[in-house]
Coordinates of C-alpha atoms and ligand atoms in Angstrom, one line a residue:
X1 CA 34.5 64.2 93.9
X2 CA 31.0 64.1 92.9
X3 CA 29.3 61.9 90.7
X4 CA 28.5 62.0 87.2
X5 CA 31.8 64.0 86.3
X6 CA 30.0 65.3 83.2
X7 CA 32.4 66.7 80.3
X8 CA 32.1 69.7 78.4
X9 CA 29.6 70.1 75.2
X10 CA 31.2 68.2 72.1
X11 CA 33.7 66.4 74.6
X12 CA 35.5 64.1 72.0
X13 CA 34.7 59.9 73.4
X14 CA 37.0 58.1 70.8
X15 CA 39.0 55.1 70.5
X16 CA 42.6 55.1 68.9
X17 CA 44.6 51.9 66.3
X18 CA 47.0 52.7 63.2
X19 CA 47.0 51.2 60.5
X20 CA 49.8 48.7 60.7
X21 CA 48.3 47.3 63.8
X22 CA 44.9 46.5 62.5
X23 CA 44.7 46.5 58.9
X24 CA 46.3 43.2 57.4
X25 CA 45.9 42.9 53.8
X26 CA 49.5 43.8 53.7
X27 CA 49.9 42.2 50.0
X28 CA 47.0 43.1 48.5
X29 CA 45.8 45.8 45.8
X30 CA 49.4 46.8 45.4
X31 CA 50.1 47.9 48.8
X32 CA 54.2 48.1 48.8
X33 CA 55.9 47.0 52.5
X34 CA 56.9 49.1 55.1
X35 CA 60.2 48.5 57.4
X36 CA 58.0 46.6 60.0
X37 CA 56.7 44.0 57.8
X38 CA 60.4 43.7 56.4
X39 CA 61.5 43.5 60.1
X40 CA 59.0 40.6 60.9
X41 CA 60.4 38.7 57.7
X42 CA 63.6 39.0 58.7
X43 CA 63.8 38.9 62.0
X44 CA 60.7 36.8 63.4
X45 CA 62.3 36.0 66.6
X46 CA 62.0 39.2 67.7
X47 CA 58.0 39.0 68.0
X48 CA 56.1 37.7 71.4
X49 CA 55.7 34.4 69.7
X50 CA 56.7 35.5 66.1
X51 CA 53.7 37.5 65.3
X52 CA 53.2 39.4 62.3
X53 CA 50.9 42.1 61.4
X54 CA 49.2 39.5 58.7
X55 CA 46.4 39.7 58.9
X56 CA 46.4 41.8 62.2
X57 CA 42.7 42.4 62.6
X58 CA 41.6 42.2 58.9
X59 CA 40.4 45.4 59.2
X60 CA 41.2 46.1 55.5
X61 CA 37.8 43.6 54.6
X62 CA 36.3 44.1 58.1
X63 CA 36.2 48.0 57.9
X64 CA 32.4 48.4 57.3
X65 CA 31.2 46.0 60.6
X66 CA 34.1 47.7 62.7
X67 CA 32.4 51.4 61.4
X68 CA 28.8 50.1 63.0
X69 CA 30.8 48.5 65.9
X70 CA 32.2 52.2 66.6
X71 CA 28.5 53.5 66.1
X72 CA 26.9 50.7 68.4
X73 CA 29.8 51.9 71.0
X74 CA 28.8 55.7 70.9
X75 CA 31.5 57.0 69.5
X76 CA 31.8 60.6 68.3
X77 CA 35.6 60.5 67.3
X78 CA 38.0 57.5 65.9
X79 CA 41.7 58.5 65.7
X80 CA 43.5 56.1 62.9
X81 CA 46.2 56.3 61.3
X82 CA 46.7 56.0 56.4
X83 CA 49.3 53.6 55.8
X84 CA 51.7 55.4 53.8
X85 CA 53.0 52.2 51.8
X86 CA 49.4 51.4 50.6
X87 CA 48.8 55.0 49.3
X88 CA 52.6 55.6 48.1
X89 CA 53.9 51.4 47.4
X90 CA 57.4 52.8 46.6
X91 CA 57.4 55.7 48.4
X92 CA 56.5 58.2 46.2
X93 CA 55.6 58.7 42.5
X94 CA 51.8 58.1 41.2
X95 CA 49.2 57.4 44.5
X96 CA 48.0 53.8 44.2
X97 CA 44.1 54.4 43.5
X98 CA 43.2 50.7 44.6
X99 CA 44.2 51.2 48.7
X100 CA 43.7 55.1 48.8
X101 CA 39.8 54.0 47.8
X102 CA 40.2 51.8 50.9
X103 CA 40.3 55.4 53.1
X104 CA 37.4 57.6 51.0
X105 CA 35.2 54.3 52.2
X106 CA 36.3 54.6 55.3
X107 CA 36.0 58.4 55.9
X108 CA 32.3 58.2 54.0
X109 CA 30.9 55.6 56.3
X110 CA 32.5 57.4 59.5
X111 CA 31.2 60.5 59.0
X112 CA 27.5 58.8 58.0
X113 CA 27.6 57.6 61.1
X114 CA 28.7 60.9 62.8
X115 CA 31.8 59.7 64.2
X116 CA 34.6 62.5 63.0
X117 CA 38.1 60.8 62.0
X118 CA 41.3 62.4 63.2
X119 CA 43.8 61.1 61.5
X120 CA 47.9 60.6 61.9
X121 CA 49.6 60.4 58.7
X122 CA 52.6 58.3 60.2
X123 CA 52.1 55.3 62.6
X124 CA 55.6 54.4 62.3
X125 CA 55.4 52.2 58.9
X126 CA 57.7 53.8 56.8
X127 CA 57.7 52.3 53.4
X128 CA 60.8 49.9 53.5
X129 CA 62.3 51.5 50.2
X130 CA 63.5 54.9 52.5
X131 CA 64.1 52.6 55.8
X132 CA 66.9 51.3 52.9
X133 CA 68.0 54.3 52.4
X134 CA 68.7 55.6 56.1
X135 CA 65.4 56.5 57.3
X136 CA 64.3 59.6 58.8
X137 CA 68.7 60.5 58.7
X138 CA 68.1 60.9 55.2
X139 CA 67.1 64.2 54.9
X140 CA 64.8 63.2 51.5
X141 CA 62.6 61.1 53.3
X142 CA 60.6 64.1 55.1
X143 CA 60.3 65.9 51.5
X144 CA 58.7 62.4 50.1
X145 CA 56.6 62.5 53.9
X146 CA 55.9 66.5 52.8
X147 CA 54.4 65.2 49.6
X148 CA 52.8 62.0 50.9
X149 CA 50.8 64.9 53.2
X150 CA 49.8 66.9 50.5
X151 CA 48.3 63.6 48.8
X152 CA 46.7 62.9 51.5
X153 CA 45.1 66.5 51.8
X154 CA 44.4 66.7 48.5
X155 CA 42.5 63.3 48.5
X156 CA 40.8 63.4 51.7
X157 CA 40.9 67.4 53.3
X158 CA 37.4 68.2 52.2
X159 CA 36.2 65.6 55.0
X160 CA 38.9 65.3 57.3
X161 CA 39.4 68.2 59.7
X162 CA 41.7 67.0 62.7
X163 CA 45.6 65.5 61.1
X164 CA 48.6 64.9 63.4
X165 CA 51.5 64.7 61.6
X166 CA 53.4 61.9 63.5
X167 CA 52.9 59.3 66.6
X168 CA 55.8 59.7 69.5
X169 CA 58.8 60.7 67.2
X170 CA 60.5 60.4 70.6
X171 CA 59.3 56.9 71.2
X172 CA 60.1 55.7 67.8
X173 CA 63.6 57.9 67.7
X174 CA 64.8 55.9 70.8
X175 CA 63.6 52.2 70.2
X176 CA 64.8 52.8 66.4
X177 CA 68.2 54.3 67.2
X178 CA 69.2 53.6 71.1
X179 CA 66.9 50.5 72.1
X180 CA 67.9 48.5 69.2
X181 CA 63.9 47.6 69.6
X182 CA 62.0 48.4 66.7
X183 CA 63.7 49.1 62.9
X184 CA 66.4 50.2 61.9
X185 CA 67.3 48.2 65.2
X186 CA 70.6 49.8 66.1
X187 CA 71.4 50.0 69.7
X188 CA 73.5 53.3 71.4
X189 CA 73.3 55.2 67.9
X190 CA 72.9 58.7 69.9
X191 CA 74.1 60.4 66.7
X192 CA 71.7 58.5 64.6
X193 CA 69.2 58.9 67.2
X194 CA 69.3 63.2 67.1
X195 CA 69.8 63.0 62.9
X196 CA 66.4 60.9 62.8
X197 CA 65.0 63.0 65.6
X198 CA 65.9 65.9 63.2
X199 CA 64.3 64.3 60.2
X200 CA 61.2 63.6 61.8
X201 CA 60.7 66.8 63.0
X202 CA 61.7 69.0 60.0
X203 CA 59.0 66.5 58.1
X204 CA 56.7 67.4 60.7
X205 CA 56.8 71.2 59.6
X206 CA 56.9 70.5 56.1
X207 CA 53.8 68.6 56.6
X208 CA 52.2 70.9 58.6
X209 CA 52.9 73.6 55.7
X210 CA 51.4 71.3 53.4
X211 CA 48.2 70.9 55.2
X212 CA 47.3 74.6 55.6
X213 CA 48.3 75.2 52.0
X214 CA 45.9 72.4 50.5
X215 CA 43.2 72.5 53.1
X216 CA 42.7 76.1 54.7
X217 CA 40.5 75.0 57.3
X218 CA 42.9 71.8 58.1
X219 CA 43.5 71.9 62.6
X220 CA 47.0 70.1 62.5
X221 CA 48.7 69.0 65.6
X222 CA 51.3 66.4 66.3
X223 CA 51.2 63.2 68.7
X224 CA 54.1 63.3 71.5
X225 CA 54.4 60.1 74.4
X226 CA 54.9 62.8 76.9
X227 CA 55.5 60.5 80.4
X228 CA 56.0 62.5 83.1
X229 CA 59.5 62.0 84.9
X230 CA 60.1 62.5 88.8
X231 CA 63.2 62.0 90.5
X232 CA 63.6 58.6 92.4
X233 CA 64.2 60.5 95.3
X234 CA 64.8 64.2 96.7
X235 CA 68.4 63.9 96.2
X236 CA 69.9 66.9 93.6
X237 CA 71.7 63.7 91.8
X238 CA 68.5 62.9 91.2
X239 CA 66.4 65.4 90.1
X240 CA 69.4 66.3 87.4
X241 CA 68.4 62.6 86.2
X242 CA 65.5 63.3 86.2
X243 CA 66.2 66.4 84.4
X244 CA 68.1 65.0 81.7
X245 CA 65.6 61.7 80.5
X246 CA 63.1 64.5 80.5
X247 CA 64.6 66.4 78.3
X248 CA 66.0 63.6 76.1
X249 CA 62.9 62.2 76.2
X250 CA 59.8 64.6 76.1
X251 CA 61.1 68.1 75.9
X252 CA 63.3 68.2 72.9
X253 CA 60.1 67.5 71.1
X254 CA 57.9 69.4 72.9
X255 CA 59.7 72.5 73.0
X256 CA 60.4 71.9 69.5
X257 CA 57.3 71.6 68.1
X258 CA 55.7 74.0 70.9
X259 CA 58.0 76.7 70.7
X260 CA 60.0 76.1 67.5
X261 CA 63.2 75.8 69.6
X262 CA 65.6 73.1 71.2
X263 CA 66.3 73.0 75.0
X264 CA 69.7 75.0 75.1
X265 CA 70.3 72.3 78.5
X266 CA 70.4 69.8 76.0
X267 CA 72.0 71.1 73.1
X268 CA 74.9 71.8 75.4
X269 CA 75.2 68.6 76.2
X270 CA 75.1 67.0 72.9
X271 CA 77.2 69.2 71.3
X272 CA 79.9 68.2 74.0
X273 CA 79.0 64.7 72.7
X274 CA 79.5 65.5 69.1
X275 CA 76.3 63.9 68.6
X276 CA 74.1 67.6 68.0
X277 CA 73.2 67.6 63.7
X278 CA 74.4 70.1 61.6
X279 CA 71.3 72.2 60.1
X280 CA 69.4 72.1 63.8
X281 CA 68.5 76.0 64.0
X282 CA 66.9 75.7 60.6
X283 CA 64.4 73.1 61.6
X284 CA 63.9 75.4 64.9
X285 CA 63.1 77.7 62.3
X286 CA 60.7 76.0 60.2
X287 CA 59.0 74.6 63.4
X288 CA 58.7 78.1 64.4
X289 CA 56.5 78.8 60.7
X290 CA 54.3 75.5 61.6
X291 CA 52.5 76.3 65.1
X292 CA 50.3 73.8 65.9
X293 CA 46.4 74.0 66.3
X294 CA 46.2 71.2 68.7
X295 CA 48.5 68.9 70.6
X296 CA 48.0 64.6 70.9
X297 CA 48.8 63.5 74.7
X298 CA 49.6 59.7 74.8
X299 CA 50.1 58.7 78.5
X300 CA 50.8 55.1 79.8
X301 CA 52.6 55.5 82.6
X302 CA 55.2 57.5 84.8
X303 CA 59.1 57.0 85.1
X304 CA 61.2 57.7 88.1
X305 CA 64.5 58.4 87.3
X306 CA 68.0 57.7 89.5
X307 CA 71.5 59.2 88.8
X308 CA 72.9 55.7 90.1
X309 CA 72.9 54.7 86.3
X310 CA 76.6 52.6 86.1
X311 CA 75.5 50.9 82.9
X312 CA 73.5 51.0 79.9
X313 CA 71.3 48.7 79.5
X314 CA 67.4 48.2 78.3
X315 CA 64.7 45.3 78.4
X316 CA 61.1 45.4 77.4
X317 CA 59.2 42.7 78.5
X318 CA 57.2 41.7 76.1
X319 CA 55.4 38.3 77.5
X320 CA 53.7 40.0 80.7
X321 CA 54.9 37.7 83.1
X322 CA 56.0 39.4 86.4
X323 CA 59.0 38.1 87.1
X324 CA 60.3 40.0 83.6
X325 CA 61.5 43.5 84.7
X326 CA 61.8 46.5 82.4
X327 CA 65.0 48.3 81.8
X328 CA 66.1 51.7 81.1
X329 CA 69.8 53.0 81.9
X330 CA 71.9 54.6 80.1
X331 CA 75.5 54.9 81.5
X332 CA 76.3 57.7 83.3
X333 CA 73.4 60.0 82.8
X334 CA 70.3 57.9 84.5
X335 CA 68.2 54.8 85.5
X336 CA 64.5 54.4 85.4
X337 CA 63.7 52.3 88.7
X338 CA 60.3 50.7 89.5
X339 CA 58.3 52.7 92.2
X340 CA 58.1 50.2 95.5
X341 CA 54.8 51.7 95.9
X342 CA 53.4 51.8 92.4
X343 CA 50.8 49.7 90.7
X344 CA 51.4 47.6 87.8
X345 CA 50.4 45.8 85.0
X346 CA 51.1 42.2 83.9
X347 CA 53.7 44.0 81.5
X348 CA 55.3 46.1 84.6
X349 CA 53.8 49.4 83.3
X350 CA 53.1 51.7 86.4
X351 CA 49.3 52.6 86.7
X352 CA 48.9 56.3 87.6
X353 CA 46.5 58.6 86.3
X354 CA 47.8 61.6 88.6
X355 CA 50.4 61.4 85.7
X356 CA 48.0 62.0 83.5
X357 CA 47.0 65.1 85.1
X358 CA 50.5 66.5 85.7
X359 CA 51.1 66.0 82.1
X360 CA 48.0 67.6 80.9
X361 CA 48.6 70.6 83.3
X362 CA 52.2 71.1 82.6
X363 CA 51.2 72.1 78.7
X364 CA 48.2 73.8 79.9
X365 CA 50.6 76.1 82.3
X366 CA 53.1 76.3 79.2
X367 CA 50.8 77.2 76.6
X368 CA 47.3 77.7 77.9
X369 CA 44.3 77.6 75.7
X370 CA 46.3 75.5 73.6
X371 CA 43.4 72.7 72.7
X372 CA 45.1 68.9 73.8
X373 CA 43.7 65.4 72.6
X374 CA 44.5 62.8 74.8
X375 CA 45.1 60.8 72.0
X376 CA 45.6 57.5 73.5
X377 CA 45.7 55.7 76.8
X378 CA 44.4 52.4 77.6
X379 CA 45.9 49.0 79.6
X380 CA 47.0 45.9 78.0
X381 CA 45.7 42.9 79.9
X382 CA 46.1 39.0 79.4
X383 CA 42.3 37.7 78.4
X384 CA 40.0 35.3 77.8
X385 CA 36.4 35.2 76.6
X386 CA 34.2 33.3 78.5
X387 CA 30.0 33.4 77.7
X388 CA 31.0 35.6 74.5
X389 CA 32.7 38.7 76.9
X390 CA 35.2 39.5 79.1
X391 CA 34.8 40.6 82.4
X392 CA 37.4 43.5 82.5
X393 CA 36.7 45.3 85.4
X394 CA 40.0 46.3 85.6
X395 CA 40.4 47.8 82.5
X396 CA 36.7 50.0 83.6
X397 CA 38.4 50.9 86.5
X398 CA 41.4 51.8 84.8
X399 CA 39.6 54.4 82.3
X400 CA 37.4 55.5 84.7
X401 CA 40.5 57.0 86.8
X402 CA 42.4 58.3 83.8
X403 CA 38.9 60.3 82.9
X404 CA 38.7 61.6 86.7
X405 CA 41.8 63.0 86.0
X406 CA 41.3 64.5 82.7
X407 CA 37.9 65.8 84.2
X408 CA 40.3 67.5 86.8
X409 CA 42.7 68.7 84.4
X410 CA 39.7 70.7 82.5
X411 CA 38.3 71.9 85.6
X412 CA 41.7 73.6 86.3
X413 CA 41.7 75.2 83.1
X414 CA 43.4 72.8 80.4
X415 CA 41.4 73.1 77.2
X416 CA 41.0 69.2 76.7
X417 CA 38.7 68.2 73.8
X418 CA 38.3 64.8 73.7
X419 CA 39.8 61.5 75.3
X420 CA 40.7 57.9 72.8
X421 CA 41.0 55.1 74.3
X422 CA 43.8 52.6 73.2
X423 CA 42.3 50.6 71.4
X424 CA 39.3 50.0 70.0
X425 CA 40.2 46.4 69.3
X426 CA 42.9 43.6 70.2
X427 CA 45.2 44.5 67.8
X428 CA 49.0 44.1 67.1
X429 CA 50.8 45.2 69.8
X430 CA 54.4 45.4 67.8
X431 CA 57.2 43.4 69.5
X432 CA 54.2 42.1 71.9
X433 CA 52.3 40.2 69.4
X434 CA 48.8 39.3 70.2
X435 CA 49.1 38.0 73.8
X436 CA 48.8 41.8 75.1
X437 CA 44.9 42.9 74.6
X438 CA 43.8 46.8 74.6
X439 CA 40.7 46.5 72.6
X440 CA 37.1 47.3 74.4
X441 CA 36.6 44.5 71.3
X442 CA 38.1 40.9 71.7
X443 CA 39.2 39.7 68.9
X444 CA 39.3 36.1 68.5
X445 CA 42.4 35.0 67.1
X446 CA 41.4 32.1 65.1
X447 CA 38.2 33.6 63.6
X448 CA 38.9 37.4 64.1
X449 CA 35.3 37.7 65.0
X450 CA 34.9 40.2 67.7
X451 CA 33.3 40.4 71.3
X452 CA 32.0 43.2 73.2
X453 CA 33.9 43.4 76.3
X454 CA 32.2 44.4 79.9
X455 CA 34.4 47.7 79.3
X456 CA 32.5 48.4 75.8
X457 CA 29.4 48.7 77.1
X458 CA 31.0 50.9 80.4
X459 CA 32.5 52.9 77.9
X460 CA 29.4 53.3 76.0
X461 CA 27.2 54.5 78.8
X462 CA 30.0 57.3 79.5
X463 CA 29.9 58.4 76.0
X464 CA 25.9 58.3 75.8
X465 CA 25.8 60.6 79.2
X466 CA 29.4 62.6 78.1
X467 CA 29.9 62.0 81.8
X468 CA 31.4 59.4 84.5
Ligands
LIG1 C1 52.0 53.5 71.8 C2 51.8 53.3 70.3 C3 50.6 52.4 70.0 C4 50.4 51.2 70.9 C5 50.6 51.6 72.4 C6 50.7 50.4 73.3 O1 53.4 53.8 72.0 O2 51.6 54.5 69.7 O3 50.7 52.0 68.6 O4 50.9 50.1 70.5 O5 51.8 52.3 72.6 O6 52.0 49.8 73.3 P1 52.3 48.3 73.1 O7 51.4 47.8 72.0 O8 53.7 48.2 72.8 O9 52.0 47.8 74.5

């Protein structure tokens, strides 16, 4: 391919955090909690090293320096997410003034500094008062999430022009409910798992309403952990695996919010289960009244999927030492197994930007024209600052590959608009902790100060020339 790979006119060079991860403060001006700081309280040992996400990056106080960071770093875009329990301490009722002032500063000095937010309105931190009361299952936390959104456009539409609705329902769905990972931490809850599913997504259309009713000119799109699936081999047994974590996974979102209707494949199979929720054809039918004006692409990395799956069983690893394999298998149906051939990182996640492409393509051959964020992507590494940097020359060579094939993916046709890099600092990596570093800032644990990387400036230099 020839060099510079230069990116359309207005080509979106962003970084991505959420709130939870970053902020801190998680006390202060009346911010109420949210189910993950209840789940670090209670349950510290399940934290790389019992982090918490106080005082994450103390973002809350170091928003202004972090905002001429982002300029310094030639950024156009900065995808964040509002912490619902700040703006809404119990949920719902009056908006708490103090943190939602927090977000107009932020917004203000952004857009002086011509970097355009788009912003996600749920990064996973429910407020803890409706993870009490069952979650996304109980069907009045999306109306509260429907008016949380029309708060938040209310307050903030007349500057804010991109929203997504939610980050990876799938991802959160299946650590919440099957994983036993993240909160409400229950493990092989496949019925729980499709009535949150159902939950998020009917929110997600309620909250899509409310945008285009407060805000006409609102673009509202969703963000879906889409990881492309291929067979562990050309065996039929196989590709039915695959078939199956693909559609458990990534389409009964995608088709969902896509095409306002649930994978019939799948809905056969869960209704044989018992597990399919009552009420599903009317959320296919207010998904069909929310079309989206964009799409968020998170990509990591691929999974190869095996019909030999004689157990259930699943392991993060979470301290990125190699000898700690990942596990995904869930009896009967299929196993993720670790391509012998792949690339990996300290945390066992595969490294393959052609995944990127395929996934880019496969919407773009679904529903071309369709305009896709890739909303993140980025590699966690294990680091160390030495002579005020780090030399990350992996993590440049890293983007750099992911952008050839986003460069590719808009040279076949897919209407990309812009590329955010997870993250724009260290931040709180969830169950990880600290140890697992994504930022193109270091953040120095002790004194939170930060450090340009090798890869901000890289980064930098690509967003200065919109080319690579
Ligand atoms: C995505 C989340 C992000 C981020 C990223 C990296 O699924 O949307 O919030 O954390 O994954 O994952 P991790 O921090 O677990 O390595």
């Amino acid at each position: 391919m020839e060099r510079p790979l230069k990116f359309p006119a207005g080509f979106v060079w962003g970084c991505a955090t959420s709130a939870l991860q970053i902020e801190g403060a998680t006390r202060e001006d009346g911010r109420g909690e949210s189910v993950w700081d209840a789940f670090c309280r209670d349950r510290p040992e399940r934290f790389f090293e019992r982090a918490t996400p106080e005082p994450a990056c103390d973002h809350y106080h170091r928003w202004a320096e972090d905002v001429a960071l982002m300029a310094e770093l030639g950024l156009n875009g900065y995808r964040l997410s509002i912490s619902w329990p700040r703006l809404f301490p119990r949920g719902g009722g009056r908006i708490n003034d103090k943190g939602a002032s927090f977000y107009d500063r932020l917004f203000d000095a952004l857009l002086e500094a011509g970097i355009e937010p788009n912003v996600t309105l749920y990064h996973w931190d429910l407020p803890a008062k409706f993870g009490r009361w069952g979650g996304w299952e109980n069907p009045d936390t999306c109306k509260r999430f429907a008016e949380y959104a029309h708060a938040c456009l209310r307050r903030y539409g007349d500057r804010v022009r991109l929203w997504s609705t939610l980050n990876e329902p799938s991802w959160s769905v299946l650590n919440g409910y099957v994983t036993g990972l993240h909160p409400p931490c229950k493990s092989e809850d496949f019925a729980g798992a499709l009535r949150a599913a159902d939950g998020l997504l009917r929110g997600h259309a309620l909250a899509c309403a409310a945008a285009h009713e407060e805000r006409g000119k609102a673009a509202v799109g969703i963000v879906l952990n889409m990881s492309p699936i291929r067979p562990a081999t050309g065996s039929t047994a196989d590709e039915r695996a695959a078939r199956l974590a693909d559609g458990m996974l990534n389409r009964w979102f995608s088709e969902a919010v896509l095409d306002g209707r649930f994978p019939s494949d799948m809905k056969a199979l869960y209704t044989g289960d018992g597990f399919l929720p009552k009420g599903i054809e009317e959320t296919a039918k207010l998904l069909r009244r929310a079309p989206l004006d964009f799409l968020g692409v998170n990509y990591y990395y691929p999974h190869h999927a095996s019909a030999n799956a004689p157990h259930t069983s699943f392991h993060l690893n979470t301290s990125g030492r190699a000898e700690e394999d990942c596990e995904f298998s869930i009896a009967g149906l299929f196993r993720f197994v670790k391509n012998k051939r792949g690339r990996f990182t300290a945390w066992g996640w595969e490294i393959d930007p052609d995944g990127l492409f395929d996934l880019l393509m496969r919407v773009h051959q679904s529903h071309p024209g369709l305009p896709l964020y890739v909303t993140e992507n980025g590699i966690g590494r294990i680091e160390k600052l030495e002579g005020g940097t780090v030399d990350d020359g992996e993590r440049i060579d890293f983007i750099r590959a992911h952008l050839d094939a986003v460069h590719r993916a808009i040279s076949a046709g897919a209407a990309v608009r812009g590329y955010y890099l997870w993250s724009l600092m260290d931040n709180f990596s969830w169950i990880n902790g600290y140890k697992k570093r994504y930022g193109l800032l270091f953040v120095d644990r002790k004194t939170l100060k930060r450090y340009k990387k090798r890869s901000a400036f890289w980064f930098r230099d690509a967003a200065r020339a919109n080319a690579v």
